[in-house]
Coordinates of C-alpha atoms in Angstrom, one line a residue:
Chain A
M193 CA 20.0 -2.3 -28.3
T194 CA 20.3 -5.3 -25.8
D195 CA 17.1 -7.4 -25.9
L196 CA 14.6 -7.6 -22.8
T197 CA 12.7 -10.4 -24.6
V198 CA 11.3 -13.0 -22.1
H199 CA 10.1 -16.0 -23.5
F200 CA 8.4 -18.7 -20.6
A201 CA 6.2 -21.6 -20.5
G202 CA 4.3 -19.7 -24.0
I203 CA 3.9 -16.2 -23.0
T204 CA 6.1 -13.2 -24.2
M205 CA 7.2 -10.4 -22.3
K206 CA 8.7 -7.8 -23.5
N207 CA 11.3 -7.3 -20.3
P208 CA 11.7 -9.5 -17.6
V209 CA 9.7 -7.2 -15.1
M210 CA 6.6 -8.0 -14.1
S211 CA 4.3 -7.6 -10.7
A212 CA 4.5 -9.8 -7.5
S213 CA 0.6 -11.0 -6.2
G214 CA -0.6 -8.6 -4.0
T215 CA 1.5 -5.9 -4.6
F216 CA 0.2 -4.1 -7.4
G217 CA -3.7 -4.8 -6.6
S218 CA -5.1 -4.8 -10.4
G219 CA -2.9 -1.7 -11.9
V220 CA -4.7 0.9 -12.0
E221 CA -4.3 2.0 -9.2
Y222 CA -0.7 3.4 -9.8
A223 CA -2.0 3.9 -13.7
S224 CA -1.6 8.1 -13.0
V225 CA 1.7 7.1 -11.1
F226 CA 3.7 5.8 -14.2
D227 CA 3.5 4.4 -17.3
V228 CA 1.9 0.4 -16.0
S229 CA 1.9 -1.3 -19.9
R230 CA 5.4 -0.3 -19.4
M231 CA 5.7 -4.0 -17.2
G232 CA 7.2 -7.1 -18.8
A233 CA 3.2 -8.5 -17.4
L234 CA 0.6 -7.9 -14.3
V235 CA 0.2 -10.8 -12.0
T236 CA -3.3 -10.5 -10.0
K237 CA -3.8 -10.2 -5.9
G238 CA -4.4 -14.0 -4.0
L239 CA -8.4 -15.0 -5.7
T240 CA -10.3 -17.2 -4.1
K241 CA -12.8 -19.2 -5.5
E242 CA -15.5 -17.4 -3.2
P243 CA -15.3 -13.4 -1.7
T244 CA -12.3 -13.7 1.2
A245 CA -12.9 -10.9 3.8
G246 CA -9.2 -10.8 4.5
N247 CA -8.3 -11.4 8.8
K248 CA -8.2 -8.5 11.1
P249 CA -6.3 -5.5 11.0
P250 CA -3.2 -4.1 12.3
R251 CA -2.7 -6.7 9.4
I252 CA 0.7 -5.0 8.0
C253 CA 4.1 -3.9 10.6
E254 CA 7.4 -2.4 9.3
T255 CA 10.8 -4.2 10.0
P256 CA 14.4 -4.0 9.3
A257 CA 14.4 -3.6 5.7
G258 CA 11.2 -4.7 4.9
L259 CA 6.9 -4.9 5.9
L260 CA 5.5 -8.3 7.2
N261 CA 1.3 -8.8 5.8
A262 CA -0.9 -10.8 7.1
V263 CA -3.5 -9.5 5.1
G264 CA -5.2 -12.6 4.1
L265 CA -6.0 -12.7 0.8
Q266 CA -9.0 -10.3 1.3
N267 CA -9.8 -10.5 -2.6
P268 CA -13.4 -10.0 -3.8
G269 CA -12.9 -13.5 -5.2
V270 CA -13.6 -15.0 -9.1
E271 CA -15.8 -14.0 -10.6
V272 CA -16.2 -10.9 -9.5
F273 CA -12.1 -10.0 -10.6
I274 CA -13.0 -11.5 -13.6
R275 CA -15.9 -9.4 -14.1
E276 CA -15.3 -6.1 -13.1
L277 CA -11.5 -5.6 -12.3
L278 CA -9.6 -7.9 -15.4
P279 CA -11.0 -6.1 -18.3
G280 CA -8.8 -2.9 -16.7
M281 CA -5.8 -4.9 -15.9
L282 CA -5.9 -6.6 -19.8
E283 CA -5.9 -3.0 -21.3
F284 CA -2.7 -1.7 -19.9
G285 CA -1.7 -5.0 -23.7
V286 CA 0.5 -6.0 -21.3
P287 CA 0.1 -10.0 -20.2
V288 CA -2.5 -11.0 -16.6
I289 CA -1.1 -13.6 -14.7
A290 CA -4.0 -14.6 -12.2
N291 CA -2.7 -15.4 -8.9
I292 CA -5.1 -18.3 -7.2
A293 CA -5.5 -19.5 -4.4
G294 CA -7.3 -22.0 -3.4
R295 CA -8.9 -23.6 -0.1
T296 CA -8.9 -27.4 -1.7
K297 CA -7.4 -28.5 -4.5
D298 CA -11.2 -28.5 -6.2
D299 CA -10.5 -24.8 -6.0
F300 CA -7.7 -24.5 -8.0
V301 CA -9.1 -26.9 -10.3
F302 CA -12.2 -25.2 -10.4
M303 CA -10.7 -21.1 -11.0
A304 CA -8.3 -22.9 -13.5
E305 CA -11.2 -23.7 -15.7
R306 CA -13.0 -20.5 -15.0
F307 CA -9.4 -18.5 -16.3
S308 CA -10.5 -20.2 -19.3
N309 CA -10.7 -18.2 -22.1
T310 CA -10.4 -14.5 -19.9
G311 CA -7.5 -12.7 -21.9
V312 CA -5.2 -14.7 -19.0
A313 CA -1.9 -15.6 -20.2
G314 CA -1.3 -17.5 -17.6
L315 CA -2.1 -18.7 -13.8
E316 CA 0.5 -18.5 -10.6
L317 CA -0.4 -21.5 -8.1
N318 CA 0.0 -19.6 -5.2
I319 CA 0.1 -22.8 -2.2
S320 CA 3.1 -20.5 -0.3
C321 CA 0.3 -18.0 1.7
P322 CA 1.6 -18.4 4.9
N323 CA -1.6 -15.7 6.3
V324 CA -4.2 -18.1 5.7
K325 CA -5.5 -21.1 7.7
T326 CA -6.6 -23.7 5.4
G327 CA -5.1 -24.2 1.3
G328 CA -2.1 -21.6 1.1
M329 CA 0.6 -22.2 2.7
A330 CA -0.5 -25.9 3.9
L331 CA -1.0 -27.6 0.6
G332 CA 2.6 -26.3 -0.6
T333 CA 4.9 -27.8 2.2
V334 CA 4.6 -31.1 1.3
P335 CA 5.9 -32.3 -1.9
D336 CA 3.2 -34.9 -2.9
V337 CA 0.4 -32.8 -1.9
A338 CA 1.6 -29.9 -4.0
A339 CA 2.5 -32.1 -6.4
G340 CA -1.6 -33.3 -6.5
V341 CA -2.8 -29.8 -6.8
V342 CA 0.0 -29.1 -9.7
K343 CA -1.4 -32.4 -11.6
A344 CA -4.9 -32.0 -11.5
V345 CA -4.6 -28.4 -12.4
V346 CA -2.2 -28.9 -15.0
Q347 CA -5.0 -31.5 -16.8
G348 CA -7.7 -29.2 -16.6
T349 CA -6.9 -26.0 -18.5
D350 CA -5.0 -25.4 -21.3
L351 CA -3.3 -22.7 -19.5
P352 CA 0.7 -22.4 -18.6
V353 CA 0.8 -23.2 -15.2
I354 CA 3.5 -21.1 -13.2
V355 CA 3.5 -22.9 -9.2
K356 CA 4.8 -20.3 -6.3
L357 CA 7.1 -22.1 -3.6
T358 CA 7.2 -21.0 0.1
P359 CA 10.8 -20.8 1.6
N360 CA 9.4 -22.1 4.9
V361 CA 10.7 -25.1 4.5
T362 CA 13.7 -27.7 5.0
D363 CA 14.9 -28.1 0.9
I364 CA 12.8 -25.7 -1.6
R365 CA 14.8 -28.0 -4.2
E366 CA 12.3 -31.3 -3.5
L367 CA 9.5 -29.5 -3.9
A368 CA 10.5 -27.8 -6.9
A369 CA 11.7 -30.9 -8.7
A370 CA 7.7 -32.4 -7.1
V371 CA 5.7 -29.7 -8.6
A372 CA 7.7 -30.1 -12.0
D373 CA 6.5 -33.9 -12.5
A374 CA 3.7 -33.2 -11.8
G375 CA 3.6 -30.5 -15.2
A376 CA 4.0 -27.3 -13.8
D377 CA 5.5 -25.1 -16.3
A378 CA 6.9 -22.7 -14.8
L379 CA 8.1 -21.5 -10.7
S380 CA 7.8 -18.4 -8.9
L381 CA 10.3 -18.2 -6.2
I382 CA 9.6 -17.4 -3.5
N383 CA 6.3 -16.5 -1.4
T384 CA 7.0 -14.6 1.7
L385 CA 8.9 -16.0 4.9
V386 CA 7.0 -16.3 8.3
G387 CA 8.2 -14.0 10.8
M388 CA 6.6 -12.0 14.4
V389 CA 7.2 -8.8 16.1
I390 CA 6.0 -7.8 19.5
D391 CA 5.1 -4.4 20.7
V392 CA 6.8 -4.6 24.0
D393 CA 4.7 -1.4 25.7
E394 CA 1.6 -3.5 24.8
R395 CA 3.4 -7.1 25.5
K396 CA 1.8 -8.3 22.4
P397 CA 2.2 -9.5 19.1
V398 CA 1.7 -7.0 16.8
L399 CA 0.0 -7.6 14.0
D400 CA -3.7 -9.4 14.7
N401 CA -2.8 -12.8 12.9
C402 CA 0.1 -13.0 14.5
V403 CA 2.7 -14.4 12.4
G404 CA 3.0 -13.0 8.7
G405 CA 5.0 -13.4 6.1
L406 CA 8.6 -11.0 5.6
S407 CA 8.8 -9.7 2.4
G408 CA 10.9 -7.0 1.5
P409 CA 15.2 -6.4 0.7
A410 CA 15.6 -8.1 4.3
I411 CA 14.5 -11.8 2.3
R412 CA 16.8 -11.3 -1.4
P413 CA 19.2 -13.3 -0.1
V414 CA 17.1 -15.8 0.5
G415 CA 15.5 -15.5 -2.3
V416 CA 18.4 -15.5 -4.9
R417 CA 19.6 -18.3 -2.7
A418 CA 16.3 -20.3 -3.8
V419 CA 16.4 -19.9 -7.2
W420 CA 20.4 -20.7 -7.4
E421 CA 19.3 -24.0 -5.6
V422 CA 15.9 -24.9 -7.6
S423 CA 16.9 -23.6 -11.2
Q424 CA 19.8 -25.5 -11.1
A425 CA 18.6 -28.4 -10.2
V426 CA 15.3 -28.6 -11.7
D427 CA 14.5 -27.8 -15.5
L428 CA 11.4 -25.5 -15.5
P429 CA 12.1 -21.7 -16.1
V430 CA 11.7 -19.9 -12.6
I431 CA 11.1 -15.8 -12.4
G432 CA 12.9 -14.9 -9.3
M433 CA 11.2 -12.7 -6.0
G434 CA 11.7 -11.8 -3.1
G435 CA 13.1 -7.8 -2.3
I436 CA 13.9 -6.7 -5.7
A437 CA 13.9 -2.8 -5.6
N438 CA 16.6 -1.6 -8.5
G439 CA 18.0 -3.1 -11.2
T440 CA 21.1 -4.8 -9.2
D441 CA 18.7 -7.2 -7.3
A442 CA 17.3 -8.5 -10.0
L443 CA 20.2 -9.1 -11.7
E444 CA 21.3 -11.0 -8.8
Y445 CA 18.3 -12.9 -8.9
I446 CA 18.6 -13.4 -13.3
M447 CA 22.1 -14.2 -12.7
A448 CA 21.2 -16.8 -10.0
G449 CA 19.0 -18.5 -12.9
A450 CA 15.6 -16.2 -12.9
S451 CA 14.2 -15.9 -16.3
A452 CA 12.4 -13.2 -15.0
V453 CA 11.8 -11.5 -11.7
A454 CA 9.0 -9.4 -9.8
V455 CA 9.0 -6.3 -7.8
G456 CA 6.6 -6.2 -4.7
S457 CA 7.6 -4.4 -1.8
A458 CA 9.8 -2.2 -3.6
F459 CA 5.7 0.1 -4.7
F460 CA 5.5 1.0 -0.8
H461 CA 8.7 2.6 -0.7
D462 CA 8.6 3.9 -4.4
P463 CA 6.1 3.4 -6.7
L464 CA 8.3 4.3 -9.5
A465 CA 10.2 1.2 -8.7
A466 CA 9.4 -0.8 -11.8
V467 CA 10.4 1.3 -14.3
K468 CA 12.9 2.0 -12.6
I469 CA 14.1 -1.5 -12.8
I470 CA 13.5 -2.0 -16.1
D471 CA 16.0 0.5 -16.8
Q472 CA 18.6 -0.8 -15.0
I473 CA 18.6 -3.6 -16.8
D474 CA 19.0 -2.3 -19.8
E475 CA 21.7 0.3 -19.0
Y476 CA 23.8 -3.0 -17.1
C477 CA 23.0 -4.5 -20.5
T478 CA 24.7 -1.5 -22.2
E479 CA 27.5 -1.1 -20.5
Q480 CA 28.3 -4.3 -20.3
G481 CA 28.3 -5.5 -23.6
V482 CA 25.1 -8.0 -23.8
D483 CA 23.2 -8.6 -26.6
K484 CA 20.4 -10.9 -25.4
L485 CA 19.2 -10.5 -22.0
Q486 CA 18.7 -14.2 -20.7
D487 CA 22.2 -15.4 -22.0
L488 CA 22.4 -13.6 -18.3
V489 CA 19.8 -16.0 -17.2
G490 CA 22.2 -18.5 -14.5
A491 CA 25.1 -16.7 -15.7
A492 CA 26.7 -17.0 -11.6
W493 CA 26.7 -20.8 -12.2
K494 CA 26.5 -21.5 -15.9
G495 CA 29.8 -21.9 -17.6
N496 CA 32.4 -18.9 -18.2
N497 CA 29.9 -16.8 -16.3
G498 CA 27.4 -16.7 -18.7
R499 CA 30.1 -14.9 -21.7
R500 CA 30.3 -16.0 -24.8
Chain B
M267 CA -1.8 10.0 -18.4
N268 CA -4.8 9.6 -16.2
K269 CA -6.0 6.2 -17.7
N270 CA -8.3 4.8 -15.6
N271 CA -9.1 1.6 -17.2
G272 CA -13.2 2.5 -16.7
V273 CA -13.0 2.0 -13.6
E274 CA -14.6 4.9 -12.1
N275 CA -13.4 6.7 -8.3
V276 CA -9.9 5.8 -8.9
K277 CA -8.0 9.4 -8.0
S278 CA -4.9 10.5 -10.4
P279 CA -2.2 10.4 -7.7
G280 CA 1.6 11.2 -9.0
E281 CA 5.1 10.7 -7.5
F282 CA 6.5 14.0 -7.1
T283 CA 9.7 14.7 -5.8
C284 CA 9.3 18.1 -3.2
R285 CA 11.8 20.7 -2.2
V286 CA 11.3 21.3 2.1
S287 CA 11.1 25.0 2.0
E288 CA 10.7 25.1 5.4
Q289 CA 10.0 23.2 8.1
L290 CA 8.8 24.8 11.8
S291 CA 8.8 23.3 15.4
L292 CA 5.8 24.5 16.2
A293 CA 5.8 22.4 20.0
P294 CA 8.2 19.7 21.6
D295 CA 7.4 16.7 18.9
Y296 CA 5.1 19.1 17.2
Y297 CA 6.7 20.1 13.0
L298 CA 4.7 22.3 10.4
L299 CA 6.7 21.2 7.0
S300 CA 6.5 22.9 4.3
L301 CA 6.7 21.8 0.4
E302 CA 7.4 23.0 -2.9
A303 CA 4.4 20.6 -4.5
P304 CA 3.1 22.2 -7.2
E305 CA 1.0 19.6 -8.8
L306 CA 0.1 18.4 -5.1
A307 CA -1.0 21.9 -4.0
R308 CA -3.6 21.9 -7.6
A309 CA -4.6 18.7 -7.2
A310 CA -5.3 18.3 -3.4
S311 CA -8.9 18.3 -1.6
P312 CA -9.5 18.6 2.2
G313 CA -9.3 15.0 4.2
E314 CA -6.7 14.2 1.2
F315 CA -2.7 12.7 2.2
A316 CA 0.5 11.9 0.3
M317 CA 2.7 9.0 1.4
L318 CA 6.2 10.7 2.5
R319 CA 9.3 8.5 2.0
C320 CA 10.5 8.8 6.0
G321 CA 13.6 7.5 5.5
E322 CA 17.8 7.4 4.0
G323 CA 18.1 4.0 2.3
Y324 CA 15.6 1.0 3.0
D325 CA 15.7 2.6 6.6
N326 CA 11.8 3.0 7.4
F327 CA 11.2 1.2 4.6
L328 CA 7.3 2.1 4.7
R329 CA 6.8 6.1 3.7
R330 CA 4.3 7.4 5.9
P331 CA 0.9 9.2 5.2
M332 CA 0.1 12.6 6.3
S333 CA -2.9 14.4 5.8
I334 CA -2.7 17.5 3.9
H335 CA -2.6 20.7 6.4
Q336 CA -3.1 24.0 4.0
V337 CA -2.2 24.4 0.5
D338 CA -1.1 27.5 -1.3
R339 CA -2.2 27.2 -4.5
S340 CA -0.4 30.9 -5.0
K341 CA 3.0 29.9 -4.3
G342 CA 2.8 25.9 -5.5
Q343 CA 3.3 24.8 -1.1
V344 CA 1.8 21.9 0.7
D345 CA 2.3 22.1 4.7
I346 CA 2.3 19.3 6.8
L347 CA 1.2 19.1 10.2
Y348 CA 3.1 16.4 12.1
Q349 CA 3.9 14.6 15.5
V350 CA 6.8 12.7 15.7
R351 CA 6.0 9.3 17.3
G352 CA 8.1 7.1 16.1
K353 CA 11.7 6.9 14.0
G354 CA 10.4 7.5 10.7
T355 CA 8.6 10.6 12.0
N356 CA 11.5 11.7 14.5
W357 CA 13.9 10.7 10.6
L358 CA 11.1 13.5 9.2
S359 CA 11.4 16.0 11.5
K360 CA 15.2 16.9 10.3
R361 CA 15.0 18.0 7.5
A362 CA 16.2 21.4 6.5
S363 CA 15.4 23.8 4.0
G364 CA 16.6 22.3 0.4
D365 CA 15.9 18.8 0.9
L366 CA 14.7 16.9 -1.3
L367 CA 11.5 14.5 0.1
P368 CA 10.0 12.2 -2.8
L369 CA 5.7 11.6 -2.1
L370 CA 2.9 10.2 -3.9
G371 CA -0.4 12.3 -3.9
P372 CA -2.9 13.5 -3.7
L373 CA -4.4 10.0 -2.1
G374 CA -7.5 9.0 -0.7
H375 CA -11.4 10.6 0.1
G376 CA -11.2 13.5 2.1
Y377 CA -14.4 15.9 2.8
T378 CA -17.5 17.0 1.8
C379 CA -16.9 20.0 1.1
S380 CA -19.4 20.2 -1.8
G381 CA -23.0 20.3 -0.7
P382 CA -24.9 23.8 0.0
A383 CA -22.8 25.7 3.1
G384 CA -24.5 25.5 6.1
K385 CA -23.2 25.5 10.1
G386 CA -19.9 23.6 10.5
L387 CA -18.5 22.4 13.7
L388 CA -14.9 21.2 12.9
I389 CA -13.8 19.0 15.7
G390 CA -10.1 18.7 16.2
A391 CA -8.1 16.3 19.0
G392 CA -4.5 16.6 19.5
V393 CA -2.1 16.6 16.0
G394 CA -5.8 15.3 14.4
V395 CA -6.7 18.9 13.9
A396 CA -3.7 19.1 11.0
P397 CA -5.8 18.1 8.0
L398 CA -9.1 20.6 9.6
L399 CA -7.0 24.1 8.2
F400 CA -7.8 23.0 4.4
L401 CA -11.3 21.9 5.3
A402 CA -12.0 25.0 7.1
S403 CA -10.7 27.3 4.2
E404 CA -11.9 25.6 1.9
L405 CA -15.4 25.2 3.5
A406 CA -15.0 29.2 4.8
A407 CA -14.3 29.8 1.4
R408 CA -17.9 28.2 0.3
Q409 CA -19.9 30.3 3.2
W410 CA -19.7 27.7 5.8
K411 CA -20.4 29.5 8.9
L412 CA -17.3 27.2 11.5
V413 CA -17.0 26.4 14.9
I414 CA -13.5 25.4 15.2
L415 CA -13.2 23.2 18.2
M416 CA -9.4 22.2 19.0
G417 CA -8.3 20.1 22.0
A418 CA -4.8 18.6 23.3
R419 CA -3.4 17.1 26.9
S420 CA -1.8 21.1 27.2
K421 CA -1.3 24.6 26.5
A422 CA 1.9 23.5 23.6
G423 CA -0.6 20.9 21.9
I424 CA -3.6 23.0 20.8
L425 CA -1.5 24.2 17.2
R426 CA -2.0 26.7 15.4
P427 CA -4.7 28.1 16.9
D428 CA -4.1 31.7 15.4
A429 CA -4.4 30.2 11.8
Y430 CA -7.9 27.9 12.6
M431 CA -9.5 31.8 13.6
E432 CA -8.8 33.5 10.1
Y433 CA -11.8 30.9 9.0
G434 CA -13.8 30.6 12.4
E435 CA -14.7 30.8 16.0
V436 CA -12.2 28.7 18.1
K437 CA -13.1 27.5 21.0
T438 CA -10.5 25.0 23.0
A439 CA -10.6 22.5 26.2
T440 CA -7.3 21.0 27.3
E441 CA -6.9 18.0 30.3
D442 CA -4.9 20.7 32.6
G443 CA -6.7 23.4 31.7
S444 CA -4.3 25.4 30.7
V445 CA -5.7 26.4 28.0
G446 CA -9.8 27.4 26.9
M447 CA -11.9 24.9 28.8
Q448 CA -10.8 22.6 31.2
G449 CA -11.8 18.6 29.6
T450 CA -11.4 16.7 26.9
I451 CA -12.3 17.1 23.0
L452 CA -15.2 15.3 24.0
D453 CA -16.5 17.2 26.9
L454 CA -15.9 20.8 24.6
A455 CA -17.9 18.6 21.6
A456 CA -20.6 18.0 23.6
N457 CA -21.1 21.5 25.7
E458 CA -21.3 22.9 22.5
L459 CA -23.8 20.7 20.6
E460 CA -25.8 21.0 23.8
N461 CA -26.1 25.3 22.7
S462 CA -26.0 25.4 19.4
T463 CA -27.0 23.4 16.3
F464 CA -25.4 22.3 13.5
D465 CA -25.8 21.1 9.5
M466 CA -22.3 19.2 9.5
I467 CA -19.9 17.5 11.4
F468 CA -16.3 17.5 10.8
S469 CA -13.6 15.2 13.2
C470 CA -10.3 14.1 12.6
G471 CA -8.1 12.3 15.2
S472 CA -7.8 9.6 18.2
L473 CA -10.2 6.5 17.5
P474 CA -11.8 7.2 21.2
V475 CA -12.3 10.4 20.4
L476 CA -14.0 9.4 17.2
R477 CA -15.8 6.9 18.8
G478 CA -17.2 10.0 21.5
V479 CA -18.1 11.7 17.6
Q480 CA -19.9 9.4 16.5
E481 CA -21.8 8.6 19.1
L482 CA -22.7 12.3 19.6
S483 CA -23.4 12.7 15.3
R484 CA -26.1 9.7 15.9
Q485 CA -27.6 11.3 19.6
K486 CA -28.3 14.4 17.9
G487 CA -28.7 13.7 14.4
I488 CA -26.4 15.4 12.8
P489 CA -24.5 13.5 9.5
A490 CA -20.2 13.6 10.5
E491 CA -17.9 13.0 8.6
L492 CA -14.6 11.3 11.0
S493 CA -10.4 11.2 9.4
L494 CA -9.1 7.6 10.2
D495 CA -5.2 7.3 11.3
E496 CA -3.9 3.9 10.3
R497 CA -0.5 2.3 8.9
M498 CA -0.1 2.6 5.2
A499 CA 2.0 0.0 2.5
C500 CA 0.9 1.0 -0.8
G501 CA -1.5 4.1 0.1
V502 CA -3.0 3.5 -2.7
G503 CA -5.6 1.1 -2.6
A504 CA -3.2 -2.0 -4.1
C505 CA -1.9 -3.6 -1.3
V506 CA -5.3 -3.8 1.4
G507 CA -2.9 -3.9 4.2
C508 CA -4.9 -0.3 6.2
V509 CA -8.3 -1.7 6.5
C510 CA -11.2 -0.9 9.0
Q511 CA -14.5 -2.6 9.5
G512 CA -17.6 -1.3 7.6
A513 CA -20.8 -1.2 9.2
D514 CA -22.1 -4.4 7.1
G515 CA -18.9 -6.1 8.5
S516 CA -16.9 -5.9 5.6
Y517 CA -12.9 -4.1 6.2
L518 CA -13.0 -0.9 3.9
K519 CA -9.7 0.3 3.1
V520 CA -8.7 3.5 5.0
C521 CA -6.3 4.6 2.2
Q522 CA -9.0 4.5 -1.1
D523 CA -12.6 4.3 1.1
G524 CA -11.2 7.0 3.6
P525 CA -9.3 7.9 5.0
V526 CA -12.5 10.4 5.5
F527 CA -16.4 8.2 6.3
S528 CA -18.9 9.5 7.1
A529 CA -19.4 8.2 10.8
G530 CA -22.4 5.4 9.8
E531 CA -20.0 3.9 7.3
V532 CA -17.7 2.7 9.7
I533 CA -17.1 0.4 12.9
L534 CA -14.3 1.7 15.1
N535 CA -12.8 -1.3 16.7
D536 CA -9.4 -0.7 18.8

């Protein structure tokens, strides 16, 4: 029996597999499809202070080994979420992490405070959404600005603060270092890559928003590289995500330096992806004689490749 | 399991790997796919759909939403009637008897069949007739009197009219006049509503057709239900990728609030 437990930033997960924000609703949608309580943790859809209508459709477009989305953070707002959706999510008995997406620093601070004593295990700051006109990625591409948001949130909350970073920057290590200095407890890498698809019959972009965030197996090598770079440069636990669709993919991220991983677009390809990934990680560890999964974190760059 | 954690109106879909029992080409680009899917056959209601894997590996990464054409609960069989529109449906059309196909279902909010029996007008344009066979069988079993309108560009696009005749009176329209009335499905519907009265309209088709049905419903004061077709990612209401505009201006999830909406509930933009 391999020990798959993950402890990071004060959060304990029985295995390293979480849901990625925005791909798993509030978990209830999948409750009849598989045993959601098997997940290591659940991450909410990106939440805003006020209800957000989201972008005009079309919002999604399939791409080679992935998809583009420009949902635009449609959500009922933090109050309705806490009242109507969070209780059902908590009932799965696994840590719930609230993904909050402010338009301004003050929005972030407000929502972080609002989540105190609600039962959530932590906050994921979404300063990396590519699909909104204010906030989102605009707050997450300049190190000083990102650090300012993180600093303000950390001061106002006791909850662990995970910062989700965008890969749409020249050097993701600079951002990671800035938010680490500002007091972040952990990092989520990566949000989607900005992309576009054009319909050649219509001679215009497929998405009404023109651009969207690319996710799915197509972006996995970009995410693995980001985790590799950041986990060696910054002394914070990292949650790796971007195109994870099977156990091998998850292990790549872990060996690149991720303490935990999140599954997102893979749910659309195979709703059972997350539980299969948990089982496949376990099988790999058993076959390889790994006692503790955490021994593999960063194995690809650590001395002796994580072997004892 | 079926644990809804206190949230109401949550469906209980399941993930199944189904064996293809048969696939027939009905006309160029139109296929009838029969699957061994006993759980789906048992649980599905008219107007609901399933998300079908439509490619190998990560090709055609997203599943395709397919409405349920007919179920045979005693044989545990589900039929899907579809049109090849791109790479995914093209791949699907190559599946043969014995092949395995993962699918998630049943999904969505279907047609209302539970009300008192009456006289129903079913309007299906092109491959939009797909969910109407299951609906017609269910309504006929509940003593509804049905007129079923089928429309297409030409005769080849009038799909399985004989199957529909079991459950009501079938009338057809083709734009080239090769069978039935010469004209569009909306011309045929307008004629029918000129001459007869109905308690309810049930429809499925392209946006222009659904907009036309919405208008006829308003003019005649007959309630209508419309089934929308939209690209989806999750199919279960989790990703909010497939939305349409609600009458109050908010976005409704086609996969979860629909795909069947009452005519007054949605604004059908291009």
